[in-house]
Coordinates of C-alpha atoms in Angstrom, one line a residue:
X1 CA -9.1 -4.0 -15.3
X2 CA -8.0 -7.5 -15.1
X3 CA -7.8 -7.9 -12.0
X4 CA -10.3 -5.2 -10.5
X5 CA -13.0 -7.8 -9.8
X6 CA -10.7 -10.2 -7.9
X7 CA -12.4 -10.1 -4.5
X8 CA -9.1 -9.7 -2.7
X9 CA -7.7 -7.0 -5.3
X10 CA -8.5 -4.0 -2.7
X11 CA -6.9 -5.6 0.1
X12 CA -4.0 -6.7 -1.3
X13 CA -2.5 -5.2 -4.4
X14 CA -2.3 -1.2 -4.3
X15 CA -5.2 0.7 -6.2
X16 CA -4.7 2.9 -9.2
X17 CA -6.5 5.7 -8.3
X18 CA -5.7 8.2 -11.6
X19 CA -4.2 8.7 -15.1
X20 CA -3.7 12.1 -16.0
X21 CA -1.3 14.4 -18.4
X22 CA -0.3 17.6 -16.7
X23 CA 1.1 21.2 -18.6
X24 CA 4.8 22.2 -17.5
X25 CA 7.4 24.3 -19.4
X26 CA 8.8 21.3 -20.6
X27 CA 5.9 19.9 -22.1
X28 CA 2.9 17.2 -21.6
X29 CA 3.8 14.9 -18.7
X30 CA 1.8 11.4 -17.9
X31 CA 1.2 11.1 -14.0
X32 CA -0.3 8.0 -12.2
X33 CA -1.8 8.6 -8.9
X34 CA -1.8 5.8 -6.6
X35 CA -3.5 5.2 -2.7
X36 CA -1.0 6.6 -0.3
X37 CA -0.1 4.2 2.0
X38 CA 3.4 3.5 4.9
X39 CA 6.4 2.4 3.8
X40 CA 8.3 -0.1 1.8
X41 CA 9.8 -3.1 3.3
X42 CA 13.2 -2.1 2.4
X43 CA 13.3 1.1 4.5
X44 CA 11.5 -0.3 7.3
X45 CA 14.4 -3.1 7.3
X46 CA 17.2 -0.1 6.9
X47 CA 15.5 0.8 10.4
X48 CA 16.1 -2.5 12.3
X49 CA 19.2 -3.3 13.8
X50 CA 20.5 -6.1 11.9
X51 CA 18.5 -5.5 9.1
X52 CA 16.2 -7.8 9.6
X53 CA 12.7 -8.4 11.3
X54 CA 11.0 -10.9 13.4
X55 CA 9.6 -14.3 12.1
X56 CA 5.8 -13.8 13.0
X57 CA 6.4 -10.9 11.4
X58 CA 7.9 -12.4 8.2
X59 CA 5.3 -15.1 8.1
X60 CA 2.2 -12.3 8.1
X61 CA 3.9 -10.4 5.3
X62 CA 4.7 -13.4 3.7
X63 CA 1.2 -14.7 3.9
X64 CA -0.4 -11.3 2.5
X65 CA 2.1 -11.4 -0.2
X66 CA 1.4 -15.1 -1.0
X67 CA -2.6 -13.5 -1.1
X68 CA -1.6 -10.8 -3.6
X69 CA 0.2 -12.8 -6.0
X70 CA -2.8 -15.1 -6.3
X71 CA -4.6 -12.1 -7.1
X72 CA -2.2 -11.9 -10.6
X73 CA -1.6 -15.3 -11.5
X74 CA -5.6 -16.9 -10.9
X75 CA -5.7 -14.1 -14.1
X76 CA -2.6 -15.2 -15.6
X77 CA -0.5 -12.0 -14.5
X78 CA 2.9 -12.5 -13.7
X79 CA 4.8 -9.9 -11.5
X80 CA 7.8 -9.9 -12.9
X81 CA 9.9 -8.0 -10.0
X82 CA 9.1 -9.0 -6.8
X83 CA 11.3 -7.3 -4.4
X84 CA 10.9 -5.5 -0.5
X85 CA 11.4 -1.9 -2.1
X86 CA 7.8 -3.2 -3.9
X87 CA 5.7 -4.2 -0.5
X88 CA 4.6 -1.2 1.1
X89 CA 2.7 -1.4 4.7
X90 CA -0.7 0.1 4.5
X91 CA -0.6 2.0 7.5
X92 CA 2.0 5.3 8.3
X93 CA 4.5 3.0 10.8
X94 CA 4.0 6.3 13.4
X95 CA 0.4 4.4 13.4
X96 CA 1.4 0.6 13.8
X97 CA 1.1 0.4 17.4
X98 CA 0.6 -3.8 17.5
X99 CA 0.9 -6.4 15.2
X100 CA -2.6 -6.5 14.8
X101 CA -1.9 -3.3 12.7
X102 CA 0.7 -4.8 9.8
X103 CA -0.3 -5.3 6.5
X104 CA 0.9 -5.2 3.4
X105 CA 0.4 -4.1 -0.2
X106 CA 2.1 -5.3 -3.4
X107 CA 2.3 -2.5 -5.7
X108 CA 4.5 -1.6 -9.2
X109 CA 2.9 -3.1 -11.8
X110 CA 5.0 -1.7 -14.6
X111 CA 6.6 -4.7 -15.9
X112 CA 3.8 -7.0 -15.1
X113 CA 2.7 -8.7 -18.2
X114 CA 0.0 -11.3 -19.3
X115 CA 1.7 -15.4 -19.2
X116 CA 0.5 -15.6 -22.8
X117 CA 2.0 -12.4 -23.3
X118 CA 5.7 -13.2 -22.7
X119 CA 8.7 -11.1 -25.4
X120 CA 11.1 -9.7 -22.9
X121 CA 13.8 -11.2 -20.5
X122 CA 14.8 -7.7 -19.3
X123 CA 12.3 -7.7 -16.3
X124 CA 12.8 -7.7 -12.3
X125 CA 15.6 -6.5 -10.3
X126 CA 18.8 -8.7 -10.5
X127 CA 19.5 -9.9 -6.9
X128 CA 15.7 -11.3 -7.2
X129 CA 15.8 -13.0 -10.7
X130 CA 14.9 -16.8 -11.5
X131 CA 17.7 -18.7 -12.8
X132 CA 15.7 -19.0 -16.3
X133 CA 15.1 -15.0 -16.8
X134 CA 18.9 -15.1 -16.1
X135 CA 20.0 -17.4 -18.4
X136 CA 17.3 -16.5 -21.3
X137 CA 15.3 -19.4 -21.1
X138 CA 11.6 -20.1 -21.0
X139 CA 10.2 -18.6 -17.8
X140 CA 6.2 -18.2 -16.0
X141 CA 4.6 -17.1 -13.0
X142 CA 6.8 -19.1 -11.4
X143 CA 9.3 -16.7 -11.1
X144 CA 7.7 -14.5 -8.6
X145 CA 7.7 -17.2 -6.4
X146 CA 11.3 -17.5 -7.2
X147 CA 11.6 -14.1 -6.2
X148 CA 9.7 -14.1 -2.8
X149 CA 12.1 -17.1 -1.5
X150 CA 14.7 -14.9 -1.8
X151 CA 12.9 -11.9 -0.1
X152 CA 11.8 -14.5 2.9
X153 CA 15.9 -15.1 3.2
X154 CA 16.2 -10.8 3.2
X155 CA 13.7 -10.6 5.6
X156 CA 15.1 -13.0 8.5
X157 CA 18.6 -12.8 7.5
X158 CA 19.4 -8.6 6.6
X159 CA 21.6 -10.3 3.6
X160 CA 20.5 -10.8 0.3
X161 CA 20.4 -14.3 -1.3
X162 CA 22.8 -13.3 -4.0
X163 CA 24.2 -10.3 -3.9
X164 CA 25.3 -9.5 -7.9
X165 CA 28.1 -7.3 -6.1
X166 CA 29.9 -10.5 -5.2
X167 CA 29.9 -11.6 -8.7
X168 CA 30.6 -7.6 -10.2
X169 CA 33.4 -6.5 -7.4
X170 CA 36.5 -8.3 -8.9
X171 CA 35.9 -7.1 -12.8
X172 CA 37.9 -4.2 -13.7
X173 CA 35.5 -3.7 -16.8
X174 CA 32.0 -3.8 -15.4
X175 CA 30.7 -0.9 -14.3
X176 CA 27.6 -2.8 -13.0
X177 CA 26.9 -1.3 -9.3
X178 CA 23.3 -1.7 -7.5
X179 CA 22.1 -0.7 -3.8
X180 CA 19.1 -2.7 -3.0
X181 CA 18.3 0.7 -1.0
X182 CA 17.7 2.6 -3.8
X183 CA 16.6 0.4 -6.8
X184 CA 13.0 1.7 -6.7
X185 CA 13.4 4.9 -6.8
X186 CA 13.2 6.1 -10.0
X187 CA 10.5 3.4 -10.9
X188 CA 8.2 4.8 -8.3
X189 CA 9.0 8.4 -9.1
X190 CA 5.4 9.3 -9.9
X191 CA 3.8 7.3 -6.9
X192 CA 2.2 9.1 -4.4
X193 CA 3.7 7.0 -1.7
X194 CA 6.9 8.7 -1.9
X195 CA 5.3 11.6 -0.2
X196 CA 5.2 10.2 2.7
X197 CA 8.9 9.6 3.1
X198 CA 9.5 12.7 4.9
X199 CA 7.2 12.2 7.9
X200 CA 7.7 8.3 8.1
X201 CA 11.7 9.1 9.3
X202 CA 10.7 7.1 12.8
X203 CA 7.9 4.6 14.0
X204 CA 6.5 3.2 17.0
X205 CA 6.6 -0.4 15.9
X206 CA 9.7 -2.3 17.1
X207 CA 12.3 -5.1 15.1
X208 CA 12.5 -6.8 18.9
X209 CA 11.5 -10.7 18.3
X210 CA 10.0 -10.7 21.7
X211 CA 7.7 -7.9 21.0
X212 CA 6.1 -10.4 18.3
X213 CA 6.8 -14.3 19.8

């Protein structure tokens, strides 16, 4: 409701269409119901190559992403975990023909929280996280942009920034293992998006920097 009358909420940040509790054997369950839109980032990047896709491309997504977050923080919303499994395209990638077609949507706002607001340091996704959310200092909205440097370096490079497996592989007590694959899954268990996966196995719309230079 914040953020509803933001004149670029619609275009940007994906719309909550629907709150309900559904029956089952098991009991009362809460479901939201979300716009269906394409992919996330982090599949379509599973499907380039080297992992990677082509700097005009980076620079639109990076732009519409730049557009979203001023969406949260002109209302004082922060984020909070900013990552590519949490930028979906709007369109199916079987529709993206040109790159006229590509744009994006910033969605999960189940951590987000109010700058004001602030009592918790256990928010984001680790390879993404500002040094101060790290080290349990003070932190803002300045973290997201923290974490969209380091998902511009994942978008041109294939490689994360820092990878927590280089700091987690050598302890024989940590049991500490994540695949930036599959990190959103079970936060985006009740979004309709993820019944798309299924028919969005192959696109039309090529990693090839020429097709975009």
């Amino acid at each position: 409701n914040i953020i509803s009358e933001h004149p670029n909420y619609k275009k940007y940040i994906g719309i909550l269409l629907h709150v309900f509790i559904t029956d089952s054997e098991y009991g009362n369950h809460g479901c939201i119901l979300y716009e269906l839109c394409g992919e996330d980032l982090g599949k379509i990047l599973n499907k380039c190559d080297d992992n990677s896709l082509p700097l005009p491309m980076v620079k639109k997504i990076i732009l519409e992403v730049l557009k979203a977050l001023s969406v949260l923080h002109e209302n004082n919303i922060i984020h909070t975990d900013l990552k590519p499994e949490n930028i979906l395209l709007i369109n199916n990638i079987n529709n993206i023909e040109d790159f006229d077609d590509f744009h994006i949507k910033l969605i999960d706002m189940g951590s987000s929280m109010l700058e004001d607001e602030i009592d918790t340091h256990s928010i984001g996704t680790d390879p993404y996280l500002a040094p101060e959310v790290v080290l349990r200092g003070d932190y803002d909205k300045s973290v997201d942009i923290w974490a969209l440097g380091n998902v511009i370096f994942e978008l041109t490079t294939g490689n994360l920034l820092i990878d927590p497996e280089d700091y987690y592989q050598d302890s024989e007590t940590s049991s500490y293992s994540y695949n930036s694959n599959d990190s959103n899954d079970s936060n985006n268990s009740n979004n309709s998006n993820n019944s798309n996966d299924s028919n969005n196995t192959s696109g039309s719309m090529s990693c090839s920097s020429n097709e975009y230079s």
